[in-house]
Each structure stands twice: as structure tokens, then as C-alpha cells.
Coordinates of C-alpha atoms in Angstrom, one line a residue:
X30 CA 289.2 30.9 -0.1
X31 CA 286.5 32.7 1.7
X32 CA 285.9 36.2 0.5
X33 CA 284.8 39.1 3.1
X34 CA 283.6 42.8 2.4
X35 CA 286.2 44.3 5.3
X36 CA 288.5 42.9 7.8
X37 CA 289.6 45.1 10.6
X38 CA 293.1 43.7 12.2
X39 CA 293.0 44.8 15.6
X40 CA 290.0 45.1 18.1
X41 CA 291.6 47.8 20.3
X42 CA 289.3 50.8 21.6
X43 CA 290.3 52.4 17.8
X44 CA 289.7 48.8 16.2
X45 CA 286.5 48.8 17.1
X46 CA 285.5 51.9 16.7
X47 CA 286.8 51.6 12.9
X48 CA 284.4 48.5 12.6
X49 CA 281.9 50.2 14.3
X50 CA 281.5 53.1 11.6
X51 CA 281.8 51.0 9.1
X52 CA 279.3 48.5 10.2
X53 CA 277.0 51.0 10.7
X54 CA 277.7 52.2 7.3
X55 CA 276.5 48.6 6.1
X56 CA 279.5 47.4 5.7
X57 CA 279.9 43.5 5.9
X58 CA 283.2 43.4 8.9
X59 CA 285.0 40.9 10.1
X60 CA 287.3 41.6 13.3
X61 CA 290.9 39.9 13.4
X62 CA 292.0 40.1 16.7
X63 CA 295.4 37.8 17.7
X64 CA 294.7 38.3 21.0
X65 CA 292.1 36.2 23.3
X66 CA 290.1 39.1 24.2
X67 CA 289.4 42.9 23.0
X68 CA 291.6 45.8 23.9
X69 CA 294.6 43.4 25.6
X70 CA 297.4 46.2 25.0
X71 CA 297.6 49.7 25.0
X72 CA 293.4 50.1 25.2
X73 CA 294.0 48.1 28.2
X74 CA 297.1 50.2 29.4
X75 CA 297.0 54.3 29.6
X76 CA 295.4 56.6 32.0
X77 CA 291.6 56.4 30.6
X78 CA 291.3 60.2 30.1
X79 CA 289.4 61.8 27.9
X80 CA 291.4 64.4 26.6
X81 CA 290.6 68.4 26.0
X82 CA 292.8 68.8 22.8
X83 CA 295.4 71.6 24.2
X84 CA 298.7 70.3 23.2
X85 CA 298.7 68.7 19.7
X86 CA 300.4 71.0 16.9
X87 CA 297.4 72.7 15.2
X88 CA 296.3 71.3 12.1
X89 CA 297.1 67.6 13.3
X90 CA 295.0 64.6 13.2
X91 CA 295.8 64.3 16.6
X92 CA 294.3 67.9 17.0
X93 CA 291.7 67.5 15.2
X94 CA 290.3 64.3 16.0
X95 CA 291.0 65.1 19.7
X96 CA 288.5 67.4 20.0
X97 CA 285.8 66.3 17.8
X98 CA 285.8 62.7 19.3
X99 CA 286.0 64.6 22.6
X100 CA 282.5 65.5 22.2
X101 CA 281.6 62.6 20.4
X102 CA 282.6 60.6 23.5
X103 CA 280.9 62.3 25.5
X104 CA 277.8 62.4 24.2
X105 CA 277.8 58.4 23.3
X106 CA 279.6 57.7 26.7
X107 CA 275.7 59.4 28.1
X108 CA 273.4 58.1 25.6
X109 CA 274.9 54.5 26.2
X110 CA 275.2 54.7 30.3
X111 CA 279.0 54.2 29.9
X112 CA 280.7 55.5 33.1
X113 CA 282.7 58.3 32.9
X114 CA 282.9 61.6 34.2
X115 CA 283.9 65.5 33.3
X116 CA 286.4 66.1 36.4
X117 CA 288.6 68.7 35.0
X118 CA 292.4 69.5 35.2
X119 CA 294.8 71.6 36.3
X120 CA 298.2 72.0 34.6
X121 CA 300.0 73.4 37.7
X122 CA 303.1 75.9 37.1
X123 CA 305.4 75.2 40.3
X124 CA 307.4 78.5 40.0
X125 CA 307.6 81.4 38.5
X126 CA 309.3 80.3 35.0
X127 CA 306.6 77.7 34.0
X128 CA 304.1 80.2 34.0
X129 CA 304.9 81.3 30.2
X130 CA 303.8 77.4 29.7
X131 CA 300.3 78.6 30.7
X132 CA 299.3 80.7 28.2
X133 CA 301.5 78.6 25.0
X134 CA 298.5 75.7 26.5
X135 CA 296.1 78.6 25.7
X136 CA 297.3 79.4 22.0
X137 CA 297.6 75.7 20.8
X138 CA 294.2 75.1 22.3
X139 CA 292.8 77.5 20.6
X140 CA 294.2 76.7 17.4
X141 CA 292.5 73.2 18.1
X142 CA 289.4 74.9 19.0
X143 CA 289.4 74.5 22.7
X144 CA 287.9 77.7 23.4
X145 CA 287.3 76.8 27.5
X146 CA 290.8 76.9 28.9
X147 CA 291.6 79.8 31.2
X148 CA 294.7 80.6 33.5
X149 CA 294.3 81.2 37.2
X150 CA 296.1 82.2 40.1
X151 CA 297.9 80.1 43.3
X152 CA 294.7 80.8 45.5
X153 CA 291.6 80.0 43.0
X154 CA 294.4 77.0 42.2
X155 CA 294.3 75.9 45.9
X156 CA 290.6 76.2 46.5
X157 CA 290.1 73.7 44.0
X158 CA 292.7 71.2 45.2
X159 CA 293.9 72.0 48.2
X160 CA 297.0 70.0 48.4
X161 CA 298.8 71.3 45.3
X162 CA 301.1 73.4 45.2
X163 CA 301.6 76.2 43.1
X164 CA 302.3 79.9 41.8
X165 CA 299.6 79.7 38.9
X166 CA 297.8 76.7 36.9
X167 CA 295.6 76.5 33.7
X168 CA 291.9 74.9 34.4
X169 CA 290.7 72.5 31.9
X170 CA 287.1 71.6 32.3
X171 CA 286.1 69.7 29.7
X172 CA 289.1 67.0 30.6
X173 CA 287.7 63.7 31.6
X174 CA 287.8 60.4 32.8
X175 CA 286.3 56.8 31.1
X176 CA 285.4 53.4 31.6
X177 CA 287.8 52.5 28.5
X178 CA 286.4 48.7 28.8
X179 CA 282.7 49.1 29.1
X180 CA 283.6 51.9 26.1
X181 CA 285.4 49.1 24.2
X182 CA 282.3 46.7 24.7
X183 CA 279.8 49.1 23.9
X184 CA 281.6 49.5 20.6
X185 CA 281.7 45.9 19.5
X186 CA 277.9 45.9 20.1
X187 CA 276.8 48.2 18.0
X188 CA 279.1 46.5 15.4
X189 CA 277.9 43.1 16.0
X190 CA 274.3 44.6 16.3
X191 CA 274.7 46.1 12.6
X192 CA 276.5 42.4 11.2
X193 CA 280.0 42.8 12.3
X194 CA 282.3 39.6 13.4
X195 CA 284.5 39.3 16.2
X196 CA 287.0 36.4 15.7
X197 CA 289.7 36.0 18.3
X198 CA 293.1 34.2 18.5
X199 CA 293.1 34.9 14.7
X200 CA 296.3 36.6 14.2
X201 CA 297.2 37.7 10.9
X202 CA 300.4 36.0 9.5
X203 CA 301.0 37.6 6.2
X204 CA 298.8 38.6 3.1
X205 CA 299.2 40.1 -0.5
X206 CA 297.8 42.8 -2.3
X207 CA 296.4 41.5 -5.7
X208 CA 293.6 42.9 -8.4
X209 CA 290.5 41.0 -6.4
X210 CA 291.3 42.3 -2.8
X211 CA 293.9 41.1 -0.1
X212 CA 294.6 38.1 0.3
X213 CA 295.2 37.5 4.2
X214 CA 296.5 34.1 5.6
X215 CA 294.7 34.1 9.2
X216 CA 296.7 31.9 11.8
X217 CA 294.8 30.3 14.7
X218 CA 293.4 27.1 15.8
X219 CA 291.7 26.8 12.3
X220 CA 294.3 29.0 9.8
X221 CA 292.6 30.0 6.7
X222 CA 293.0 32.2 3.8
X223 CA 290.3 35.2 3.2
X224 CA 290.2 37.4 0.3
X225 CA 288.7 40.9 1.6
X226 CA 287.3 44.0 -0.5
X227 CA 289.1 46.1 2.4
X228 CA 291.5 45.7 4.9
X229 CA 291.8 48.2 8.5
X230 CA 295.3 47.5 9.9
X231 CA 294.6 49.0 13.3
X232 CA 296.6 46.6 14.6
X233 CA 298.4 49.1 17.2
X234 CA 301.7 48.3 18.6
X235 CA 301.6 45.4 15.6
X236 CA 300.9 47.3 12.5
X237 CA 304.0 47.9 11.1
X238 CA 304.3 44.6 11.4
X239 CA 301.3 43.5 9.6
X240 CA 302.2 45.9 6.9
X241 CA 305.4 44.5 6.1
X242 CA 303.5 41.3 5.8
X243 CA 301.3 42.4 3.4
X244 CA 303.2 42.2 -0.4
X245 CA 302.3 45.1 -2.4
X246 CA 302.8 47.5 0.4
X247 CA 305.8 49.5 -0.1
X248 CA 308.4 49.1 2.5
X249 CA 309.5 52.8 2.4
X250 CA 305.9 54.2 3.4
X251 CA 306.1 52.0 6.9
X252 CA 307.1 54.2 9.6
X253 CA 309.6 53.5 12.4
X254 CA 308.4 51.8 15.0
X255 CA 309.4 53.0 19.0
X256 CA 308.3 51.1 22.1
X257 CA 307.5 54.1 24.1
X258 CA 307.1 52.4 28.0
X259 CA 305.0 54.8 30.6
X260 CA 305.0 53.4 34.0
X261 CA 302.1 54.2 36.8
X262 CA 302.8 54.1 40.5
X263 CA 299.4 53.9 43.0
X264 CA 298.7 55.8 45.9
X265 CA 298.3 53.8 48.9
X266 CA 295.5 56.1 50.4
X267 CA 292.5 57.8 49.8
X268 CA 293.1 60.4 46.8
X269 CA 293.5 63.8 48.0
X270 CA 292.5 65.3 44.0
X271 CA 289.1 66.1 42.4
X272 CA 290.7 66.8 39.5
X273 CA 293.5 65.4 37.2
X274 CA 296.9 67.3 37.9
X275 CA 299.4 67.8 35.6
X276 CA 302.7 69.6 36.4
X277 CA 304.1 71.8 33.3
X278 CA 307.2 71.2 32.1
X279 CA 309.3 70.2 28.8
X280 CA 309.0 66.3 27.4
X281 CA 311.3 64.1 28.7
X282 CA 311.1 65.3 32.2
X283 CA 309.5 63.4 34.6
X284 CA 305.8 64.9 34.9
X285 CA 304.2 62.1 37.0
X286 CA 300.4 63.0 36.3
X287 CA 298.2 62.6 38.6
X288 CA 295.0 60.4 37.0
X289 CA 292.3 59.5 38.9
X290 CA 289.6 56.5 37.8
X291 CA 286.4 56.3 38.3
X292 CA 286.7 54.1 41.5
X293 CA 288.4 56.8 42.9
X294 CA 291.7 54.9 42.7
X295 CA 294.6 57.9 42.4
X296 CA 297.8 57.3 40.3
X297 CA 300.8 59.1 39.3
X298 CA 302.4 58.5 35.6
X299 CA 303.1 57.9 33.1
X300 CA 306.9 58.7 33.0
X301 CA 309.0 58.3 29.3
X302 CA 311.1 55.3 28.4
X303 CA 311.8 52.9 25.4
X304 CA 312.6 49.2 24.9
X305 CA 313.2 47.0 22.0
X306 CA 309.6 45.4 21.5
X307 CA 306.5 44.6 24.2
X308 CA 307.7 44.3 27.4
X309 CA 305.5 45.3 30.3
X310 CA 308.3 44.4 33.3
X311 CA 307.4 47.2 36.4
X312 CA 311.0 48.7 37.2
X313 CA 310.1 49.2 40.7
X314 CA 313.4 51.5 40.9
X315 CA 312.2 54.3 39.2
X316 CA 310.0 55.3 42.6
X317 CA 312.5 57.9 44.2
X318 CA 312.7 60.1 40.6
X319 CA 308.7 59.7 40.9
X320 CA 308.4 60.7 44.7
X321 CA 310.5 63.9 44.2
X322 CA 308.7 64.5 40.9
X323 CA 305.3 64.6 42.7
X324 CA 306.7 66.3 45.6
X325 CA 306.9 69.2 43.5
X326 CA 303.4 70.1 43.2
X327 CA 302.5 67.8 46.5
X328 CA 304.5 68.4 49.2
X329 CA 302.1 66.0 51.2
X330 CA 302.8 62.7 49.2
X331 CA 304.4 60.7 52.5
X332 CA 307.6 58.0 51.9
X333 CA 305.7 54.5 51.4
X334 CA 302.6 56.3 49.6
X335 CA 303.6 54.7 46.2
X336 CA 303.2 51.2 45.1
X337 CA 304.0 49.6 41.7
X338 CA 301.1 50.3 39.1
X339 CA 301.6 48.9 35.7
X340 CA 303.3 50.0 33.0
X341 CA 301.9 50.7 29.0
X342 CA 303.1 51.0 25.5
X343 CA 302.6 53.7 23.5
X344 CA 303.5 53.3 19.1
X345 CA 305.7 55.9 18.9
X346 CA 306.7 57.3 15.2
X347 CA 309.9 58.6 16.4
X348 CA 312.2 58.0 19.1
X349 CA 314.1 59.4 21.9
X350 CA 314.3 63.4 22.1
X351 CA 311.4 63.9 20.0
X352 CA 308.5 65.8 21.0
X353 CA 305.3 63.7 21.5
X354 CA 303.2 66.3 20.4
X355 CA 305.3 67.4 17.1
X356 CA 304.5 66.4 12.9
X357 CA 307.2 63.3 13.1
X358 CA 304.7 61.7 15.9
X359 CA 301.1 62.4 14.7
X360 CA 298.7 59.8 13.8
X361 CA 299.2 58.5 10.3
X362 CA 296.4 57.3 8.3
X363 CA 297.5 55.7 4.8
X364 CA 295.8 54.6 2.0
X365 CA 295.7 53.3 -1.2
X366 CA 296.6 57.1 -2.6
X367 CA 299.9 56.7 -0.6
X368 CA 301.0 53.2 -1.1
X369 CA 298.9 52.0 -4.0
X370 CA 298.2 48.8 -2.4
X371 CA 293.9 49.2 -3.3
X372 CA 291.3 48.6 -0.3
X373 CA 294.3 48.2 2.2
X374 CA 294.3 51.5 5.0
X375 CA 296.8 51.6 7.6
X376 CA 296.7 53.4 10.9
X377 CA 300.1 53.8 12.4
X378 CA 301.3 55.5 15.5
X379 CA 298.0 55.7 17.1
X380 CA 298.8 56.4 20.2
X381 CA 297.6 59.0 22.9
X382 CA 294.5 60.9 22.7
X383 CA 293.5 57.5 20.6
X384 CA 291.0 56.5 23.2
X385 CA 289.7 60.0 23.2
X386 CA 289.4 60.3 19.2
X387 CA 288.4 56.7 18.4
X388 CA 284.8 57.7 17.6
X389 CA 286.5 60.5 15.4
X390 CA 289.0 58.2 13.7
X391 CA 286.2 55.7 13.2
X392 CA 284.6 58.4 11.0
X393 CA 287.9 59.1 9.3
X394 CA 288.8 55.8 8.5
X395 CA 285.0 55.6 6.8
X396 CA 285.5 59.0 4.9
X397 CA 288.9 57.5 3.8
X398 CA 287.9 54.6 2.2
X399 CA 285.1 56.6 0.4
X400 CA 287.1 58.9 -0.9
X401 CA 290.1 56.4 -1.9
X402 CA 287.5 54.5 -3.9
X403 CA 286.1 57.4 -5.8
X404 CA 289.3 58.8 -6.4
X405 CA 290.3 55.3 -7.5
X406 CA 287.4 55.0 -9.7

């Protein structure tokens, strides 16, 4: 049986960035990745914004690490050459009632510590994006946009520059908690068994699964799991934004976003649905409930504008009716003080502002372990 120091399962944008920190920290890592390349799924899937921080309930991890791996990112994302840029956004208030909505963005950002959000009116809206409509909209400036692949591959550098190990198509199949590590049985094209000081389930959209593989993790401290589906429609032309757009408006409505990369590619999305376990099928049908949607806030969007995007999976915590940005559905990062299972941490429902906090969560994850092994000791 070969013995490791740390095994990260999972080398998504947060994956890496947990073996980054704690390569860097001069820890011995070995990646597990089931996939045949980094950052397949949701890394590979979602909008690429950097987020501001204004909507998490205060006092989150979501919160928190939103906005310190906000400025984390950026300042690596220009110290590194990674393309992204600071383009801004607008949460646009259609009519009069959704103004209110304005300033409750205000008060949770501030309790997040987003200090740079201010509300304006239809005109100062307009001359900033002249296509939207609107009665009054918020301006975010320190929202964003990243190269989430070139971030993903700067991340396993600086691991594998610092000793880490990337080993793909090595899926985890089960594993055990004992007194001399984990135990993990590693499937592939040469299965093997490796005993490891510490385990990083970052596994994403498979973590609850790799939990309930692991004996010696208690079944009742594994979260539900819900297939959260967001699907992204294109527009055919030249983007008419220089900033993101979002429309206000409560959670489960159909916001359609508008996102822009950093090819100046425009899309609208991601809209809210479930299904029973990863499926990425485009329902092309869902385009008329998108064009009216958009038509709110841009009365310009033309019949024939939209084509199929892609769809992505967000690891949801809890289901249908339940308020992305609420406690049930922040992230959750267990260890051995929760579950007893020693050197085993477990990141669950690590979904959106991930990609914007991964720097911060890599840091977290790191303090973790430190402090589960002194209060262990």
C-alpha cells in the first residue's frame, strides 16, 4: 500500500486551489481526478464571473470568502497575466416595485463588506448601457469577468511547481477511515490502494458520493444532494453590453443574466431547474420564457437572436423553493471536529461564487486542517 501526505479528490477550479495552498504550505499532494482532464464539470460550466459579494446572507462562508477571494483573484489573476477583466454590473429594477430590491443589495453588501455599491437613476443607468431598460439599477464595479481555464491551469502550476501530483482517470471507489490515515481504493487503468495522512473531498457534484464511500464517516452529517440545472442561451450578434446585467427579482423567477466573456461573446442565463443526477441535455424549449424574460430589460433582443448555449450543474444543499443565497445552501466545510473521521475534510455544496472564492477556500481548507490537528492533538 503506498502511503501519501494529502490526496485532494477533485481537480475543479476549488480542487486546485485546495492543493495549491497546501502545496505551497509544503505539503506532499496528490490530485485524484476521475475525470480525463481538470475542471470537466461545473468549473467548466457557469458564467466565469468574478463575483462582488452582495447577496450572500452575512456571516456566510459564501460571504465571506466571496469577497476576500474576490481580491485575492484579482490580484493573482494580474500578477500571473490570467485574462480577466473588472467590467462592472448593473442589477436593473424594471419598474417601480423592484426598486426596494436596490437598496436590500446595499445592506447585505455591506454586511459582506462591499463598501462600493451605489444606486442610480434610469438616465445615469442608460448612459452606461444604452439598450436597457429601466426605472433605476444598482452599479457594481468591482464585478468581473475570468479566464476560469487559464485560472484553473495557473493553479495546478504552482502546485506541481511546489511538489503536487496530478493523476487523472483515477476515480475514487471507496475508502475507510482507520488509526494510520484513509485508506482509499483508487480505480483506473492501474487501481491501487493509498493510505493518506489527509484527505480533501472537493469532489464537487460527487462528494457526497465519495463521502458515503468512505467508512467511518457518519451518514447523518452528509448533506442532501440537488442537481440544480442552469441553462445559457447565445446571442447571435455583436453584444450590445459593456457590463454584466442582471434584472432584480425573487429566486425562482426567470432572471436570464446577461454575462459577457472575454471574447466578447454575450449570453443570457442561467435559469433554475433540477434533475435526478448529471445530465447536461439543452431543452431548447425553454427559449420563449427566456426571450420575454430578457425583453424586460431589452426591448431590442430581436426573435431569432437566441441560440442554444449549454447548460451547468450547480451542488445544491437544498432543493426546490429554497433560496440560493439562505443558511440551508451555504458552503459546508467539515472536518474531523464534525464527523470524527481524522485527516478526512469535506467540502460540500460548493457551488456559486466557488470560482470567485477558490483562492479564499484554498486558505480555509489549510487553516482547517491546522486547527483540526491541534485541536486533535
Amino acid at each position: 500500500m503506498d502511503r501519501i501526505d494529502c490526496a485532494v479528490i477533485g481537480a475543479g477550479v476549488v480542487g486546485l486551489a485546495v492543493a495549491r495552498a497546501l502545496a505551497m504550505a509544503g505539503r506532499e499532494v496528490v490530485i485524484l481526478e476521475a475525470e480525463s482532464a481538470i475542471g470537466t464539470q461545473t468549473s467548466a460550466r457557469n458564467s466565469e464571473v468574478i463575483h462582488a459579494g452582495i447577496s450572500y446572507a452575512p456571516g456566510s462562508l459564501k460571504g465571506r470568502l466571496c469577497v476576500a477571494g474576490k481580491a485575492a483573484l484579482y490580484a493573482y489573476c494580474a500578477e500571473r497575466g490570467i485574462g480577466h477583466r473588472r467590467i462592472g454590473k448593473l442589477i436593473v429594477a424594471t419598474q417601480a416595485s423592484e426598486l426596494p430590491e436596490l437598496d436590500r443589495y446595499i445592506a447585505l453588501g455591506a454586511a459582506n463588506g462591499v463598501t462600493d455599491l451605489r444606486v442610480i437613476g434610469a438616465a445615469e443607468a442608460r448612459a452606461m448601457e444604452p439598450e436597457v431598460h429601466c426605472v433605476g439599477a444598482l452599479h457594481s464595479p468591482s464585478t468581473g469577468i475570468v479566464d476560469s481555464h487559464g485560472l484553473m491551469l495557473a493553479y495546478l502550476g504552482d502546485a506541481e511547481v511546489h511538489g503536487a501530483t496530478l493523476a487523472l482517470q483515477s476515480p475514487v471507489l471507496s475508502g475507510e477511515a482507520t488509526q494510520g490515515g484513509i485508506a482509499l481504493q483508487v480505480g483506473g487503468d492501474e487501481p491501487s490502494t493509498v493510505l493518506c495522512r489527509t484527505v480533501v473531498n472537493a469532489a464537487g457534484l460527487g462528494a457526497q458520493r465519495v463521502a458515503g464511500a468512505i467508512a467511518g464517516m457518519p451518514a447523518a452529517l452528509i448533506p442532501p444532494l440537488y442537481f440544480a440545472v442552469g441553462h445559457y442561451f447565445t446571442l447571435a450578434r455583436k453584444s450590445p453590453f459593456h457590463h454584466l446585467v442582471y434584472p432584480t427579482g425573487r429566486e425562482g423567477a426567470l432572471r436570464a443574466h446577461v454575462t459577457i466573456d472575454l471574447g466578447g461573446q454575450c449570453k443570457f442565463g442561467p435559469d433554475l431547474s433540477w434533475r435526478d443526477g448529471v445530465d447536461y441535455r439543452f431543452d431548447p424549449t425553454r427559449e420563449p420564457a427566456f426571450r420575454d424574460a430578457i425583453r424586460r430589460y431589452y426591448p431590442g433582443l430581436r426573435d431569432g437572436d437566441l441560440q442554444p448555449g449549454y447548460t451547468g450543474i450547480r451542488p445544491r444543499l437544498a432543493g426546490p423553493g429554497s433560496s440560493m443565497h439562505n443558511a440551508a445552501t451555504d458552503f459546508v466545510v467539515q472536518d474531523e471536529r464534525q464527523h470524527g473521521a481524522a485527516g478526512l475534510v469535506n467540502l460540500f455544496g460548493i457551488e456559486s461564487p466557488g470560482l470567485t472564492a477558490s483562492l479564499a477556500i484554498g486558505e480555509h481548507v489549510r487553516q482547517t486542517l491546522g486547527e483540526a490537528r491541534t485541536g486533535a492533538s
